Tab-separated table of C-alpha atoms in Angstrom:
chain	number	residue	atom	x	y	z
A	1	UNK	CA	82.752	115.138	111.779
A	2	UNK	CA	80.409	117.831	110.696
A	3	UNK	CA	77.920	119.002	113.253
A	4	UNK	CA	75.053	119.023	110.792
A	5	UNK	CA	75.740	115.383	109.933
A	6	UNK	CA	75.498	114.328	113.573
A	7	UNK	CA	72.270	116.292	113.919
A	8	UNK	CA	70.700	114.330	111.069
A	9	UNK	CA	70.168	111.465	113.515
A	10	UNK	CA	67.273	111.646	115.935
A	11	UNK	CA	67.456	109.487	119.071
A	12	UNK	CA	64.243	107.954	120.391
A	13	UNK	CA	63.870	105.794	123.464
A	14	UNK	CA	62.263	102.407	122.866
A	15	UNK	CA	58.678	102.000	124.090
A	16	UNK	CA	56.543	98.813	123.978
A	17	UNK	CA	54.381	100.055	121.109
A	18	UNK	CA	57.518	100.078	118.963
A	19	UNK	CA	58.043	96.327	119.368
A	20	UNK	CA	57.017	95.350	115.794
A	21	UNK	CA	59.360	97.964	114.328
A	22	UNK	CA	62.174	96.894	116.677
A	23	UNK	CA	61.820	93.163	115.974
A	24	UNK	CA	61.590	93.704	112.217
A	25	UNK	CA	64.796	95.744	112.348
A	26	UNK	CA	66.576	92.940	114.230
A	27	UNK	CA	65.586	90.527	111.461
A	28	UNK	CA	66.961	92.869	108.786
A	29	UNK	CA	70.180	93.794	110.586
A	30	UNK	CA	73.677	92.488	109.875
A	31	UNK	CA	74.440	91.565	113.489
A	32	UNK	CA	71.177	90.958	115.335
A	33	UNK	CA	70.037	87.592	116.706
A	34	UNK	CA	66.939	86.359	118.512
A	35	UNK	CA	68.536	87.507	121.794
A	36	UNK	CA	67.849	91.076	120.641
A	37	UNK	CA	64.135	90.479	120.030
A	38	UNK	CA	61.905	92.019	122.656
A	39	UNK	CA	60.456	88.617	123.548
A	40	UNK	CA	63.896	87.622	124.786
A	41	UNK	CA	65.071	90.952	126.189
A	42	UNK	CA	61.928	91.618	128.169
A	43	UNK	CA	61.676	88.306	130.018
A	44	UNK	CA	63.870	89.812	132.746
A	45	UNK	CA	62.792	93.459	132.501
A	46	UNK	CA	62.067	93.410	136.224
A	47	UNK	CA	65.840	93.215	136.777
A	48	UNK	CA	66.895	95.851	134.240
A	49	UNK	CA	65.620	99.399	133.769
A	50	UNK	CA	65.329	99.272	129.986
A	51	UNK	CA	66.669	102.285	128.132
A	52	UNK	CA	67.075	100.912	124.621
A	53	UNK	CA	67.597	103.470	121.877
A	54	UNK	CA	66.440	103.815	118.267
A	55	UNK	CA	68.268	106.088	115.824
A	56	UNK	CA	66.377	107.682	112.944
A	57	UNK	CA	67.534	109.627	109.937
A	58	UNK	CA	64.379	111.539	108.959
A	59	UNK	CA	61.776	108.737	109.083
A	60	UNK	CA	64.241	105.911	108.367
A	61	UNK	CA	65.391	103.728	111.250
A	62	UNK	CA	69.183	103.498	110.905
A	63	UNK	CA	70.277	101.664	114.080
A	64	UNK	CA	69.018	100.286	117.373
A	65	UNK	CA	70.827	99.701	120.662
A	66	UNK	CA	69.610	97.233	123.325
A	67	UNK	CA	70.434	98.968	126.597
A	68	UNK	CA	69.533	99.763	130.172
A	69	UNK	CA	70.711	102.182	132.828
A	70	UNK	CA	72.142	101.052	136.154
A	71	UNK	CA	72.990	103.907	138.496
A	72	UNK	CA	75.277	106.120	136.375
A	73	UNK	CA	76.125	103.473	133.780
A	74	UNK	CA	74.442	103.216	130.397
A	75	UNK	CA	74.880	99.523	129.544
A	76	UNK	CA	74.435	97.630	126.315
A	77	UNK	CA	72.992	95.273	127.804
A	78	UNK	CA	73.928	93.405	130.985
A	79	UNK	CA	71.058	90.974	130.486
A	80	UNK	CA	72.526	89.865	127.143
A	81	UNK	CA	75.744	88.051	126.273
A	82	UNK	CA	76.423	90.585	123.520
A	83	UNK	CA	74.693	93.395	121.691
A	84	UNK	CA	75.974	96.840	120.784
A	85	UNK	CA	74.528	98.835	117.897
A	86	UNK	CA	72.519	96.702	115.504
A	87	UNK	CA	72.939	97.909	111.940
A	88	UNK	CA	71.395	97.235	108.517
A	89	UNK	CA	73.375	96.747	105.349
A	90	UNK	CA	73.183	100.364	104.162
A	91	UNK	CA	74.575	102.049	107.301
A	92	UNK	CA	78.139	103.180	106.584
A	93	UNK	CA	81.183	103.788	108.791
A	94	UNK	CA	80.770	107.568	108.641
A	95	UNK	CA	77.098	107.187	109.529
A	96	UNK	CA	77.998	105.109	112.597
A	97	UNK	CA	80.401	107.818	113.746
A	98	UNK	CA	77.529	110.287	113.506
A	99	UNK	CA	75.196	107.887	115.312
A	100	UNK	CA	77.731	107.652	118.144
A	101	UNK	CA	77.827	111.465	118.273
A	102	UNK	CA	74.039	111.565	118.520
A	103	UNK	CA	74.099	108.924	121.261
A	104	UNK	CA	76.722	110.764	123.311
A	105	UNK	CA	74.786	114.005	123.018
A	106	UNK	CA	71.541	112.308	124.021
A	107	UNK	CA	73.089	110.621	127.064
A	108	UNK	CA	74.721	113.832	128.261
A	109	UNK	CA	71.590	115.925	127.827
A	110	UNK	CA	68.791	113.495	128.693
A	111	UNK	CA	70.212	111.093	131.298
A	112	UNK	CA	72.418	111.088	134.379
A	113	UNK	CA	74.793	108.515	132.844
A	114	UNK	CA	78.512	109.244	133.157
A	115	UNK	CA	79.782	106.080	131.432
A	116	UNK	CA	78.817	103.818	128.559
A	117	UNK	CA	79.466	100.102	129.048
A	118	UNK	CA	79.362	98.585	125.585
A	119	UNK	CA	79.390	94.936	124.467
A	120	UNK	CA	79.654	94.545	120.676
A	121	UNK	CA	78.334	91.477	118.905
A	122	UNK	CA	81.246	89.082	118.094
A	123	UNK	CA	81.969	88.725	114.387
A	124	UNK	CA	80.834	85.091	114.156
A	125	UNK	CA	77.247	86.284	114.631
A	126	UNK	CA	77.427	88.756	111.738
A	127	UNK	CA	75.574	87.896	108.550
A	128	UNK	CA	77.739	90.509	106.799
A	129	UNK	CA	80.824	92.385	108.129
A	130	UNK	CA	79.657	94.761	110.854
A	131	UNK	CA	82.469	96.258	112.933
A	132	UNK	CA	81.828	99.948	112.316
A	133	UNK	CA	81.001	100.272	116.007
A	134	UNK	CA	84.490	99.036	116.956
A	135	UNK	CA	85.982	101.862	114.923
A	136	UNK	CA	83.585	104.361	116.521
A	137	UNK	CA	84.582	103.098	119.976
A	138	UNK	CA	88.236	103.734	119.129
A	139	UNK	CA	87.463	107.200	117.809
A	140	UNK	CA	85.639	108.037	121.039
A	141	UNK	CA	88.428	106.939	123.359
A	142	UNK	CA	86.810	103.726	124.577
A	143	UNK	CA	88.824	101.525	126.927
A	144	UNK	CA	88.792	97.745	126.599
A	145	UNK	CA	87.913	96.484	130.083
A	146	UNK	CA	86.991	92.821	129.513
A	147	UNK	CA	88.041	90.244	126.933
A	148	UNK	CA	86.380	86.885	127.456
A	149	UNK	CA	87.811	84.004	125.421
A	150	UNK	CA	85.260	81.641	123.937
A	151	UNK	CA	86.000	78.626	121.729
A	152	UNK	CA	84.333	78.213	118.339
A	153	UNK	CA	84.558	75.693	115.525
A	154	UNK	CA	84.097	76.776	111.878
A	155	UNK	CA	81.927	73.828	110.978
A	156	UNK	CA	82.691	73.691	107.262
A	157	UNK	CA	86.405	73.198	107.961
A	158	UNK	CA	86.560	71.864	111.482
A	159	UNK	CA	89.782	70.540	112.946
A	160	UNK	CA	89.691	66.843	113.795
A	161	UNK	CA	88.653	65.923	117.320
A	162	UNK	CA	91.718	64.792	119.241
A	163	UNK	CA	92.932	63.620	122.601
A	164	UNK	CA	89.706	62.144	123.888
A	165	UNK	CA	88.568	58.688	124.861
A	166	UNK	CA	86.419	57.216	122.119
A	167	UNK	CA	83.288	55.350	123.091
A	168	UNK	CA	83.204	51.751	121.997
A	169	UNK	CA	80.493	50.591	119.644
A	170	UNK	CA	79.169	48.464	122.479
A	171	UNK	CA	78.689	51.542	124.682
A	172	UNK	CA	77.266	53.606	121.818
A	173	UNK	CA	74.695	50.920	121.046
A	174	UNK	CA	73.161	51.497	124.473
A	175	UNK	CA	72.927	55.267	124.096
A	176	UNK	CA	70.362	57.467	122.387
A	177	UNK	CA	70.585	61.143	121.476
A	178	UNK	CA	67.237	62.843	121.928
A	179	UNK	CA	65.959	66.314	121.130
A	180	UNK	CA	63.134	67.053	123.526
A	181	UNK	CA	61.650	69.655	125.841
A	182	UNK	CA	62.281	67.848	129.140
A	183	UNK	CA	64.036	70.835	130.667
A	184	UNK	CA	63.040	69.884	134.206
A	185	UNK	CA	65.077	66.651	134.162
A	186	UNK	CA	68.088	68.329	132.597
A	187	UNK	CA	67.829	71.358	134.894
A	188	UNK	CA	68.122	69.140	137.951
A	189	UNK	CA	71.321	67.587	136.562
A	190	UNK	CA	72.612	71.052	135.617
A	191	UNK	CA	71.897	72.606	139.011
A	192	UNK	CA	73.573	69.754	140.888
A	193	UNK	CA	76.647	69.919	138.668
A	194	UNK	CA	77.035	73.704	138.864
A	195	UNK	CA	76.512	73.682	142.611
A	196	UNK	CA	78.999	70.897	143.302
A	197	UNK	CA	81.732	72.128	140.952
A	198	UNK	CA	81.404	75.926	140.949
A	199	UNK	CA	78.976	76.733	143.783
A	200	UNK	CA	76.767	78.690	141.363
A	201	UNK	CA	73.277	78.351	139.881
A	202	UNK	CA	72.223	78.534	136.221
A	203	UNK	CA	71.722	82.069	134.897
A	204	UNK	CA	68.166	81.144	133.889
A	205	UNK	CA	65.638	79.550	136.212
A	206	UNK	CA	63.661	76.579	134.910
A	207	UNK	CA	60.633	78.868	134.587
A	208	UNK	CA	62.619	81.378	132.536
A	209	UNK	CA	64.158	78.871	130.140
A	210	UNK	CA	60.822	77.169	129.481
A	211	UNK	CA	59.226	80.565	128.845
A	212	UNK	CA	61.974	81.481	126.391
A	213	UNK	CA	61.707	78.077	124.711
A	214	UNK	CA	57.986	78.698	124.185
A	215	UNK	CA	58.756	82.067	122.579
A	216	UNK	CA	61.686	80.874	120.462
A	217	UNK	CA	61.109	77.161	119.794
A	218	UNK	CA	63.432	77.054	116.765
A	219	UNK	CA	66.239	78.923	118.494
A	220	UNK	CA	66.435	77.207	121.879
A	221	UNK	CA	67.001	73.464	121.770
A	222	UNK	CA	67.742	70.739	124.308
A	223	UNK	CA	69.645	67.614	123.278
A	224	UNK	CA	70.081	64.808	125.787
A	225	UNK	CA	71.954	61.511	125.950
A	226	UNK	CA	69.940	58.670	127.476
A	227	UNK	CA	70.794	55.054	128.227
A	228	UNK	CA	68.833	52.041	127.012
A	229	UNK	CA	66.438	52.346	129.946
A	230	UNK	CA	65.664	55.994	129.157
A	231	UNK	CA	67.716	57.502	131.988
A	232	UNK	CA	69.169	60.901	131.091
A	233	UNK	CA	72.963	60.870	131.391
A	234	UNK	CA	73.552	64.455	130.319
A	235	UNK	CA	72.712	67.069	127.756
A	236	UNK	CA	73.215	70.516	126.309
A	237	UNK	CA	70.993	73.540	125.805
A	238	UNK	CA	71.793	75.278	122.536
A	239	UNK	CA	70.992	78.808	121.394
A	240	UNK	CA	70.714	78.532	117.611
A	241	UNK	CA	71.042	81.620	115.389
A	242	UNK	CA	71.397	81.949	111.627
A	243	UNK	CA	75.176	81.472	111.702
A	244	UNK	CA	76.020	80.054	115.116
A	245	UNK	CA	75.096	77.183	117.396
A	246	UNK	CA	75.993	78.417	120.873
A	247	UNK	CA	76.331	75.996	123.759
A	248	UNK	CA	74.484	77.784	126.560
A	249	UNK	CA	74.488	74.978	129.148
A	250	UNK	CA	75.947	71.481	129.426
A	251	UNK	CA	75.946	68.950	132.235
A	252	UNK	CA	76.161	65.207	132.896
A	253	UNK	CA	75.501	62.791	135.706
A	254	UNK	CA	78.371	60.852	137.310
A	255	UNK	CA	77.635	57.961	134.981
A	256	UNK	CA	77.539	60.295	132.003
A	257	UNK	CA	80.981	61.618	132.890
A	258	UNK	CA	82.324	58.098	133.408
A	259	UNK	CA	81.453	57.043	129.866
A	260	UNK	CA	82.150	60.464	128.226
A	261	UNK	CA	78.540	60.922	127.135
A	262	UNK	CA	79.060	64.576	126.191
A	263	UNK	CA	81.869	63.653	123.792
A	264	UNK	CA	79.436	61.379	122.007
A	265	UNK	CA	76.795	64.110	121.940
A	266	UNK	CA	79.142	66.843	120.721
A	267	UNK	CA	80.426	64.625	117.928
A	268	UNK	CA	76.873	64.072	116.708
A	269	UNK	CA	75.916	67.743	116.952
A	270	UNK	CA	79.070	69.053	115.266
A	271	UNK	CA	79.441	66.491	112.515
A	272	UNK	CA	75.812	65.757	111.679
A	273	UNK	CA	72.956	67.727	113.187
A	274	UNK	CA	74.391	71.235	112.720
A	275	UNK	CA	76.966	70.675	109.997
A	276	UNK	CA	75.135	73.231	107.813
A	277	UNK	CA	75.803	76.098	110.254
A	278	UNK	CA	78.868	78.341	110.160
A	279	UNK	CA	80.113	77.998	113.752
A	280	UNK	CA	79.658	75.916	116.877
A	281	UNK	CA	80.493	78.133	119.857
A	282	UNK	CA	81.268	76.408	123.157
A	283	UNK	CA	81.124	79.598	125.232
A	284	UNK	CA	83.668	81.302	127.442
A	285	UNK	CA	86.338	79.629	129.580
A	286	UNK	CA	87.424	82.582	131.701
A	287	UNK	CA	86.667	84.342	134.960
A	288	UNK	CA	87.038	87.914	136.193
A	289	UNK	CA	86.334	89.447	132.803
A	290	UNK	CA	89.002	87.329	131.118
A	291	UNK	CA	91.834	87.880	133.558
A	292	UNK	CA	91.727	84.258	134.725
A	293	UNK	CA	91.779	81.416	132.188
A	294	UNK	CA	90.173	78.107	133.104
A	295	UNK	CA	92.909	76.022	131.491
A	296	UNK	CA	91.214	72.669	131.927
A	297	UNK	CA	87.900	73.835	130.498
A	298	UNK	CA	89.366	75.536	127.448
A	299	UNK	CA	91.689	72.591	126.793
A	300	UNK	CA	88.642	70.307	126.580
A	301	UNK	CA	86.964	72.618	124.055
A	302	UNK	CA	90.171	72.933	122.058
A	303	UNK	CA	90.509	69.135	121.877
A	304	UNK	CA	87.112	69.177	120.197
A	305	UNK	CA	88.442	71.687	117.628
A	306	UNK	CA	87.448	75.011	119.183
A	307	UNK	CA	89.651	78.073	118.771
A	308	UNK	CA	89.424	81.501	120.366
A	309	UNK	CA	86.730	84.066	119.618
A	310	UNK	CA	86.570	86.966	122.056
A	311	UNK	CA	83.596	88.642	123.704
A	312	UNK	CA	84.695	92.189	124.530
A	313	UNK	CA	83.439	94.937	126.830
A	314	UNK	CA	84.387	98.610	126.391
A	315	UNK	CA	83.845	101.683	128.548
A	316	UNK	CA	83.431	105.239	127.291
A	317	UNK	CA	83.842	108.074	129.795
A	318	UNK	CA	81.093	110.526	128.841
A	319	UNK	CA	82.928	113.421	130.505
A	320	UNK	CA	85.885	113.163	128.149
A	321	UNK	CA	84.795	111.412	124.962
A	322	UNK	CA	83.783	113.222	121.793
A	323	UNK	CA	85.047	116.553	123.072
């Protein structure tokens, strides 16, 4: 690459007064979702030292990068499931190579970072092809360090659901599927299930998820299954973007598991309520960055029609890359 081309891009650190410009860019990008809006990113800014970057060519914003710095690592962004460079439609492959050059130069000269930890946005979230950053990672000697297998259904040509126990019409007649905001009831079921099965807690506290729901009411949804007496048997929290319905949390009571209440709920969500979306993403079924596969969990998602989509993490060594 030509040095003068790389120098055409000016790197600016995000500051709160830039929020309108940042959020507008997310809306216009090929690979941004509501997770990249500042209202989502900043809910946990007490846990992450934000160091998000904005890349300008003259006065035109060409790319943004949600990021923070932890010790000597420049991360994109550990508080998010995904989110490398966000790009508009007119940013080309050669331009992204130059943007990477500008980023590397900035990090070497203006920070103490020695590594970049980079999590690109999976292709199912793209509104238009947007993998120029994957090519730039390759060109800069990035190493793939994590590959987390998720399971997604292309909703317009979903495989048939197989290998599950079907609820009888008698059981179904006593169940109701409800969209509501009763996160407190569901969160108690979720916490008990995660604690008993995995000895972990939800990533979000009840206060955090209700705050995010208030900020993004059309993107964060809770669907529950209740019996005829109104008792909640289980539910799912969904993160809804333009293309993808992502299952963020799911849990049932003992009775809900006994009657396969989630199967009933998933069937309704996949075949009816979100049939107009591109993908239903069940989330990852791995541990240790993808090195351990939870065979039982992924088999359940695959019986529902899910097939693998990967969430990758790359590392660039700033001492050796781009030299």
